[in-house]
Short mmCIF file of C-alpha atoms and ligand atoms in Angstrom, two decimals:
data_model
loop_
_atom_site.label_atom_id
_atom_site.label_comp_id
_atom_site.label_asym_id
_atom_site.label_seq_id
_atom_site.Cartn_x
_atom_site.Cartn_y
_atom_site.Cartn_z
CA MET A 1 21.83 -29.72 1.00
CA ALA A 2 24.24 -30.53 -1.93
CA SER A 3 25.21 -33.65 -3.41
CA LYS A 4 28.03 -34.72 -5.94
CA VAL A 5 25.73 -37.16 -7.93
CA GLY A 6 23.68 -34.86 -10.14
CA THR A 7 20.44 -35.90 -12.25
CA LYS A 8 20.85 -36.09 -15.76
CA ALA A 9 17.86 -34.48 -16.57
CA ARG A 10 17.87 -31.31 -18.64
CA SER A 11 15.82 -29.00 -16.85
CA PRO A 12 15.50 -25.21 -16.50
CA ILE A 13 15.22 -25.03 -12.67
CA ARG A 14 18.14 -23.92 -11.19
CA GLU A 15 18.12 -24.54 -7.42
CA PHE A 16 19.57 -21.65 -5.89
CA ASP A 17 17.20 -19.28 -8.08
CA LEU A 18 14.20 -21.53 -7.18
CA ILE A 19 15.04 -21.25 -3.39
CA ARG A 20 15.12 -17.61 -3.65
CA THR A 21 11.84 -17.27 -5.66
CA LEU A 22 10.09 -19.72 -2.99
CA GLN A 23 11.74 -17.26 -0.12
CA GLN A 24 10.33 -14.32 -1.80
CA ARG A 25 6.75 -15.54 -2.83
CA HIS A 26 5.95 -17.57 0.02
CA GLY A 27 8.51 -17.07 2.79
CA ARG A 28 6.59 -14.37 4.54
CA LYS A 29 6.90 -14.37 8.26
CA SER A 30 5.32 -13.67 11.29
CA SER A 31 6.81 -12.31 14.44
CA SER A 32 8.00 -15.43 15.85
CA VAL A 33 9.84 -16.26 12.95
CA ILE A 34 13.59 -15.05 13.61
CA ARG A 35 14.90 -16.60 10.47
CA GLY A 36 13.34 -18.29 7.63
CA ILE A 37 14.45 -19.67 4.26
CA GLY A 38 17.97 -18.72 3.03
CA ASP A 39 20.30 -19.91 5.96
CA ASP A 40 21.25 -23.59 7.18
CA ALA A 41 18.57 -23.80 9.49
CA ALA A 42 15.41 -21.74 10.27
CA VAL A 43 15.02 -20.16 13.61
CA VAL A 44 11.80 -19.39 15.41
CA THR A 45 11.08 -18.36 19.22
CA SER A 46 9.67 -21.03 21.62
CA GLY A 47 9.26 -18.38 24.56
CA ALA A 48 11.43 -16.12 26.19
CA ARG A 49 14.06 -18.54 27.38
CA GLN A 50 15.02 -20.19 23.77
CA TRP A 51 15.21 -20.23 20.11
CA SER A 52 14.23 -23.31 18.32
CA VAL A 53 16.42 -24.35 15.32
CA LEU A 54 14.97 -26.21 12.60
CA THR A 55 16.44 -28.03 9.55
CA THR A 56 15.44 -30.73 6.95
CA ASP A 57 17.09 -32.38 4.05
CA LEU A 58 15.88 -34.96 1.38
CA LEU A 59 18.04 -37.69 -0.10
CA ALA A 60 16.97 -39.33 -3.16
CA GLU A 61 18.58 -42.91 -4.35
CA GLY A 62 20.21 -42.46 -7.36
CA ILE A 63 21.02 -38.79 -6.63
CA HIS A 64 22.37 -38.53 -3.53
CA PHE A 65 23.84 -42.26 -2.94
CA ASP A 66 24.04 -45.33 -4.96
CA LEU A 67 23.06 -48.50 -3.08
CA ARG A 68 25.45 -50.51 -5.50
CA THR A 69 28.51 -48.63 -3.74
CA ALA A 70 26.91 -47.16 -0.24
CA MET A 71 26.34 -49.34 2.83
CA MET A 72 22.62 -48.41 4.43
CA ALA A 73 24.56 -47.37 7.74
CA ASP A 74 26.78 -45.03 6.01
CA ILE A 75 24.12 -43.45 4.11
CA GLY A 76 22.08 -43.18 7.44
CA PHE A 77 25.16 -41.83 9.03
CA ARG A 78 25.71 -39.08 6.59
CA ALA A 79 21.89 -37.94 6.44
CA ALA A 80 22.09 -37.28 10.39
CA ALA A 81 25.51 -35.70 10.20
CA ALA A 82 24.52 -33.45 7.51
CA ASN A 83 21.98 -32.09 9.33
CA LEU A 84 23.54 -32.11 12.66
CA SER A 85 26.08 -30.03 10.73
CA ASP A 86 23.40 -27.53 9.66
CA ILE A 87 22.31 -27.29 13.60
CA ALA A 88 26.36 -26.91 14.22
CA ALA A 89 26.44 -23.83 11.79
CA MET A 90 23.88 -21.92 13.74
CA GLY A 91 25.66 -22.13 17.00
CA ALA A 92 22.89 -24.34 18.33
CA THR A 93 22.19 -27.62 20.31
CA PRO A 94 20.70 -30.31 18.39
CA GLN A 95 17.93 -32.16 20.28
CA TYR A 96 15.45 -34.04 18.29
CA ILE A 97 15.52 -36.18 14.78
CA LEU A 98 12.88 -36.95 12.48
CA VAL A 99 12.86 -39.33 9.52
CA SER A 100 10.36 -39.75 6.90
CA LEU A 101 11.30 -42.57 4.51
CA ALA A 102 9.64 -43.80 0.85
CA ILE A 103 10.80 -47.40 1.04
CA PRO A 104 10.59 -49.43 -2.54
CA ARG A 105 9.09 -52.61 -2.76
CA THR A 106 12.64 -54.50 -3.21
CA GLY A 107 13.36 -52.50 0.18
CA THR A 108 13.89 -55.25 3.31
CA SER A 109 13.55 -54.42 7.19
CA ASP A 110 17.20 -55.19 7.42
CA GLN A 111 17.94 -52.33 5.21
CA VAL A 112 15.74 -49.95 7.08
CA GLN A 113 17.65 -51.59 10.65
CA GLN A 114 20.78 -50.54 9.08
CA LEU A 115 20.00 -47.18 8.09
CA TYR A 116 18.39 -46.08 11.66
CA ARG A 117 21.51 -48.07 13.02
CA GLY A 118 24.00 -45.46 11.04
CA MET A 119 21.69 -42.41 11.65
CA MET A 120 21.48 -43.20 15.53
CA ALA A 121 25.36 -43.67 15.64
CA ALA A 122 25.67 -39.92 14.40
CA CYS A 123 23.06 -38.50 16.87
CA ARG A 124 24.04 -40.46 20.04
CA PRO A 125 27.33 -38.61 20.91
CA HIS A 126 25.04 -35.39 20.82
CA ARG A 127 22.16 -37.22 23.06
CA VAL A 128 19.77 -36.38 20.10
CA ASP A 129 16.40 -38.59 20.37
CA LEU A 130 14.52 -39.93 17.40
CA ILE A 131 10.85 -38.57 18.09
CA GLY A 132 8.87 -39.33 14.80
CA GLY A 133 8.61 -39.51 11.29
CA ASP A 134 6.62 -40.98 8.48
CA THR A 135 7.07 -44.35 6.25
CA SER A 136 5.68 -44.52 2.86
CA ALA A 137 6.09 -47.22 -0.35
CA SER A 138 7.88 -46.06 -3.17
CA ASP A 139 7.63 -46.67 -7.05
CA SER A 140 11.30 -45.21 -7.89
CA GLY A 141 13.64 -45.79 -5.01
CA TRP A 142 14.27 -44.98 -1.68
CA PHE A 143 13.84 -41.43 -0.27
CA ILE A 144 14.95 -40.34 3.12
CA SER A 145 13.79 -37.05 4.56
CA VAL A 146 15.56 -36.24 7.95
CA THR A 147 14.72 -33.17 10.07
CA LEU A 148 16.51 -31.98 12.99
CA VAL A 149 15.67 -29.74 15.83
CA GLY A 150 17.67 -27.83 17.97
CA MET A 151 17.84 -25.05 20.23
CA VAL A 152 20.04 -21.84 21.12
CA PRO A 153 19.85 -19.10 23.57
CA PRO A 154 17.84 -16.10 22.25
CA ARG A 155 20.21 -13.82 20.05
CA LYS A 156 23.01 -16.41 20.11
CA ALA A 157 22.15 -17.88 16.63
CA LEU A 158 25.04 -17.65 14.16
CA PHE A 159 23.59 -16.49 10.59
CA ARG A 160 25.16 -16.34 7.07
CA SER A 161 24.64 -12.45 6.99
CA GLY A 162 26.74 -11.24 9.90
CA ALA A 163 30.26 -10.74 8.17
CA ARG A 164 31.55 -7.42 8.18
CA ASN A 165 34.35 -5.90 6.11
CA GLY A 166 37.80 -6.49 7.72
CA ASP A 167 36.51 -9.50 9.51
CA LEU A 168 39.01 -12.74 9.58
CA LEU A 169 37.68 -15.88 7.60
CA TYR A 170 38.35 -19.12 9.66
CA VAL A 171 37.56 -22.75 8.77
CA THR A 172 37.65 -25.74 11.21
CA GLY A 173 39.25 -29.06 10.72
CA THR A 174 40.85 -29.99 7.13
CA ILE A 175 39.15 -29.73 3.95
CA GLY A 176 39.46 -31.74 0.97
CA ASP A 177 39.26 -34.99 2.54
CA SER A 178 35.42 -35.95 1.79
CA LEU A 179 36.21 -35.46 -1.99
CA ALA A 180 39.42 -37.29 -2.01
CA GLY A 181 37.44 -40.13 -0.42
CA LEU A 182 34.80 -39.94 -2.72
CA MET A 183 37.33 -40.40 -5.48
CA LEU A 184 38.81 -42.98 -3.65
CA LEU A 185 35.33 -45.09 -3.46
CA ASN A 186 35.14 -44.51 -7.06
CA GLU A 187 38.51 -45.82 -8.16
CA ARG A 188 38.45 -49.51 -9.49
CA PRO A 189 40.07 -51.73 -7.00
CA PRO A 190 43.79 -51.41 -7.43
CA ARG A 191 45.40 -54.00 -9.56
CA LYS A 192 48.59 -55.93 -9.11
CA THR A 193 50.10 -53.56 -11.78
CA GLN A 194 49.35 -50.06 -10.23
CA ARG A 195 49.34 -46.57 -12.12
CA PRO A 196 52.54 -44.61 -11.01
CA GLY A 197 52.13 -43.09 -7.76
CA THR A 198 49.23 -45.39 -6.39
CA ALA A 199 51.13 -47.23 -3.69
CA ALA A 200 52.06 -44.22 -2.31
CA LEU A 201 48.59 -43.90 -0.34
CA SER A 202 49.11 -45.91 2.76
CA PRO A 203 46.39 -47.87 4.04
CA ARG A 204 45.69 -45.39 6.90
CA HIS A 205 45.55 -42.45 4.78
CA ARG A 206 43.07 -44.28 2.56
CA GLN A 207 40.93 -45.18 5.48
CA PHE A 208 40.93 -41.76 6.74
CA LEU A 209 39.82 -40.45 3.75
CA ILE A 210 36.94 -42.49 3.27
CA GLY A 211 36.03 -42.32 6.90
CA ARG A 212 36.07 -38.64 6.52
CA HIS A 213 33.89 -39.24 3.24
CA LEU A 214 30.99 -42.14 4.86
CA ARG A 215 31.25 -40.66 8.16
CA PRO A 216 31.73 -36.93 8.45
CA THR A 217 31.85 -35.51 11.85
CA ALA A 218 29.48 -32.33 12.42
CA ARG A 219 31.41 -29.55 14.40
CA ILE A 220 28.49 -28.98 17.41
CA ALA A 221 31.20 -28.18 19.99
CA GLU A 222 33.07 -25.70 18.15
CA GLY A 223 29.49 -24.13 16.72
CA GLN A 224 28.19 -23.76 20.32
CA TRP A 225 31.54 -22.58 21.42
CA LEU A 226 31.62 -19.82 18.61
CA SER A 227 27.98 -18.92 19.53
CA SER A 228 28.04 -18.81 23.30
CA HIS A 229 31.00 -16.74 23.59
CA ARG A 230 29.79 -14.17 20.74
CA LEU A 231 33.16 -14.72 18.69
CA ALA A 232 31.90 -15.56 15.16
CA THR A 233 30.38 -12.58 13.04
CA SER A 234 28.99 -15.28 10.67
CA ALA A 235 28.92 -18.92 10.06
CA ILE A 236 28.08 -21.73 7.34
CA ASP A 237 28.90 -25.28 7.15
CA ILE A 238 30.99 -26.49 4.06
CA SER A 239 28.15 -28.65 2.41
CA ASP A 240 28.72 -27.15 -1.33
CA GLY A 241 32.34 -26.68 -1.16
CA LEU A 242 34.35 -23.76 0.14
CA SER A 243 34.02 -21.40 -2.72
CA GLY A 244 30.38 -21.95 -3.06
CA ASP A 245 29.72 -21.53 0.60
CA LEU A 246 31.96 -18.80 1.00
CA ARG A 247 29.82 -17.19 -1.59
CA HIS A 248 26.67 -17.54 0.37
CA ILE A 249 28.31 -15.66 3.64
CA CYS A 250 29.34 -12.94 0.76
CA GLU A 251 25.92 -12.90 -0.74
CA GLU A 252 24.00 -12.98 2.61
CA SER A 253 26.41 -10.36 4.34
CA HIS A 254 26.86 -8.09 1.27
CA VAL A 255 30.55 -8.29 1.33
CA GLY A 256 33.39 -9.67 -0.83
CA ALA A 257 36.11 -11.62 0.23
CA GLU A 258 39.98 -12.40 0.01
CA LEU A 259 40.76 -16.45 0.22
CA ASP A 260 44.24 -17.37 0.79
CA LEU A 261 44.79 -20.52 -0.97
CA GLY A 262 48.23 -21.07 0.76
CA ALA A 263 46.46 -21.15 4.02
CA LEU A 264 43.84 -23.84 3.52
CA PRO A 265 44.28 -26.43 6.18
CA LEU A 266 44.77 -29.85 4.14
CA SER A 267 45.37 -33.09 5.93
CA PRO A 268 48.71 -35.14 5.27
CA ALA A 269 46.36 -37.96 3.81
CA CYS A 270 44.60 -35.34 1.30
CA ARG A 271 48.22 -34.20 0.32
CA THR A 272 49.55 -37.65 -0.18
CA TYR A 273 46.21 -38.48 -2.09
CA ALA A 274 46.60 -35.46 -4.54
CA ALA A 275 50.13 -36.08 -5.23
CA ALA A 276 49.82 -39.67 -5.77
CA ARG A 277 47.03 -38.88 -8.41
CA ARG A 278 48.87 -35.70 -9.87
CA LEU A 279 45.87 -33.62 -8.47
CA ASP A 280 45.71 -30.08 -7.01
CA PRO A 281 45.08 -30.60 -3.52
CA VAL A 282 43.87 -26.94 -3.35
CA ALA A 283 41.51 -27.98 -6.02
CA LEU A 284 40.09 -30.66 -3.86
CA ALA A 285 39.83 -28.30 -0.98
CA LEU A 286 38.11 -25.59 -3.05
CA THR A 287 35.50 -27.86 -4.97
CA GLY A 288 35.05 -30.77 -2.56
CA GLY A 289 31.59 -30.23 -0.53
CA GLU A 290 30.42 -32.50 2.35
CA ASP A 291 33.37 -31.92 4.69
CA TYR A 292 30.96 -30.46 6.68
CA GLU A 293 33.51 -28.14 8.38
CA LEU A 294 32.39 -24.86 9.62
CA LEU A 295 33.58 -21.60 7.85
CA PHE A 296 33.17 -18.82 10.07
CA THR A 297 34.18 -15.12 10.28
CA LEU A 298 35.84 -13.37 13.01
CA SER A 299 36.44 -9.57 14.22
CA PRO A 300 40.10 -9.42 14.33
CA ARG A 301 39.94 -7.90 17.58
CA HIS A 302 38.72 -11.49 18.85
CA GLN A 303 41.51 -13.16 17.19
CA ALA A 304 43.87 -13.69 19.73
CA GLN A 305 41.30 -14.76 22.22
CA ALA A 306 39.60 -17.38 19.85
CA GLU A 307 43.15 -18.85 18.90
CA GLN A 308 44.20 -19.34 22.65
CA ALA A 309 40.77 -20.89 23.31
CA ALA A 310 40.68 -23.01 20.52
CA LYS A 311 43.88 -24.23 21.31
CA THR A 312 43.15 -25.02 24.84
CA LEU A 313 39.62 -26.79 23.38
CA ARG A 314 41.74 -28.65 21.02
CA PHE A 315 39.63 -27.03 18.20
CA ARG A 316 41.21 -26.79 14.98
CA ILE A 317 41.01 -23.64 13.52
CA THR A 318 42.59 -21.85 10.74
CA CYS A 319 42.56 -18.38 9.25
CA VAL A 320 41.98 -18.73 5.53
CA GLY A 321 41.62 -14.86 4.75
CA ALA A 322 39.54 -11.69 5.08
CA ILE A 323 36.13 -10.06 4.45
CA ARG A 324 36.42 -7.32 1.83
CA PRO A 325 34.28 -4.62 0.59
CA ALA A 326 31.38 -6.14 -1.55
CA ARG A 327 32.81 -4.34 -5.02
CA GLN A 328 35.94 -6.05 -4.47
CA GLY A 329 33.98 -9.43 -5.09
CA ILE A 330 35.69 -13.07 -3.71
CA GLN A 331 39.21 -12.89 -4.59
CA ALA A 332 41.59 -15.86 -4.48
CA VAL A 333 45.25 -14.74 -3.22
CA GLY A 334 47.96 -17.34 -4.87
CA PRO A 335 51.30 -18.19 -3.49
CA ASP A 336 53.01 -15.10 -5.43
CA GLY A 337 50.48 -13.01 -3.50
CA GLY A 338 48.57 -12.27 -6.51
CA THR A 339 45.03 -12.03 -6.72
CA ARG A 340 42.52 -13.16 -8.95
CA PRO A 341 38.66 -13.95 -8.92
CA LEU A 342 38.04 -17.04 -7.02
CA PRO A 343 36.51 -19.83 -9.46
CA ILE A 344 32.86 -20.60 -8.09
CA THR A 345 32.37 -24.47 -8.23
CA SER A 346 29.46 -25.53 -6.26
CA TYR A 347 27.16 -28.31 -6.88
CA GLU A 348 23.58 -27.50 -7.85
CA HIS A 349 20.90 -29.57 -8.51
CA PHE A 350 19.48 -29.49 -11.85
CA ARG A 351 22.62 -28.02 -13.37
P1 ADP B 1 21.94 -26.48 3.38
O1 ADP B 1 22.90 -26.69 2.18
O2 ADP B 1 22.74 -25.90 4.25
O3 ADP B 1 21.21 -27.77 3.75
P2 ADP B 1 19.88 -25.80 1.46
O4 ADP B 1 20.62 -25.26 -0.02
O5 ADP B 1 19.37 -26.94 1.07
O6 ADP B 1 20.93 -25.55 2.70
O7 ADP B 1 18.77 -24.34 1.64
C1 ADP B 1 19.09 -23.39 1.60
C2 ADP B 1 17.82 -22.49 2.31
O8 ADP B 1 16.56 -22.72 1.40
C3 ADP B 1 17.40 -23.00 3.59
O9 ADP B 1 16.68 -22.13 4.34
C4 ADP B 1 16.53 -24.13 3.36
O10 ADP B 1 15.42 -24.49 4.19
C5 ADP B 1 15.71 -23.42 1.94
N1 ADP B 1 15.05 -24.33 1.06
C6 ADP B 1 15.58 -25.45 0.52
N2 ADP B 1 14.66 -25.83 -0.16
C7 ADP B 1 13.44 -25.43 -0.09
C8 ADP B 1 12.03 -25.73 -0.72
N3 ADP B 1 11.95 -26.80 -1.36
N4 ADP B 1 11.38 -24.91 0.16
C9 ADP B 1 11.55 -24.24 1.12
N5 ADP B 1 12.56 -23.55 1.55
C10 ADP B 1 13.74 -24.44 0.87
MG1 MG B 2 24.58 -25.92 5.75
#
């Protein structure tokens, strides 16, 4: 999982290179492992009737959250939602959660209760049961490790690796909201004498954006729909930012892509925020991770069927581009129709 809060330590470790090395050196798999390291979740067979889907995330105080600004319940909600989102990206159904905690000496049982209240609030709509974990003391802040277990019918899992040249590129929901919400939270409280434009953001828009950051929705139903009807050829959840996560799909699928910047689905609140702060809303959408929307690809022959069904089911999906041959790389199509290489700006730890 990615985070917007970085470590200041200058370390030679590069997160994605590290993962690739681990995958190559230690990622050998037996025949029951359908997918190991390298996707949103691992997939293993568990009998003929279902595949199990497993994902885990580690959150560290000071790296992923700051207790001076974040509430324990929100931290818990986001931790569970991020893992649920990885399960959604596989097209799977979440079932069980395991939580391991390292608690600093200053931690209180009230904080732990709040944390779990938030986590269970994210899990409850999906009937996910807490079934275990581990607890330790910590001499350096909180550590929260969340593991989610889910299931998917055999051969229905969605991978990052299935995109083909000519497929259409789609996203669910709206993107950029979470980063706008984070930026709002990081702004100093508005004073009477406000900067020009600040007043343009209504309390409703403000609440919406902050809510999208603190309590993101994992697109479980959308993922299940895409997998059960075999609509998507590949999928990933947007946790590192649209441009970075698109790169993951392209690398795993050995393809290129064209992203239509004018087509990105932006919420009215995000547009209003960007206008008020003189920011480019498209930049918010491209670089803002943690929207936890799904980015997926679809064969053009399924386009009409998918769009019609999405309308009936009230799933918001937007076509934002297409898959191209690998040699074209990843291109951004501007408002004038011209293309240029898409800047890749995903968050990496240790950088
Ligand atoms: P996401 O953002 O979807 O949570 P990550 O970037 O955290 O994905 O992980 C990508 C892949 O690398 C996943 O398959 C994950 O299980 C694997 N991975 C990440 N860290 C490690 C690690 N320390 N050891 C083994 N596998 C890892
Ligand atoms: Mg993911």
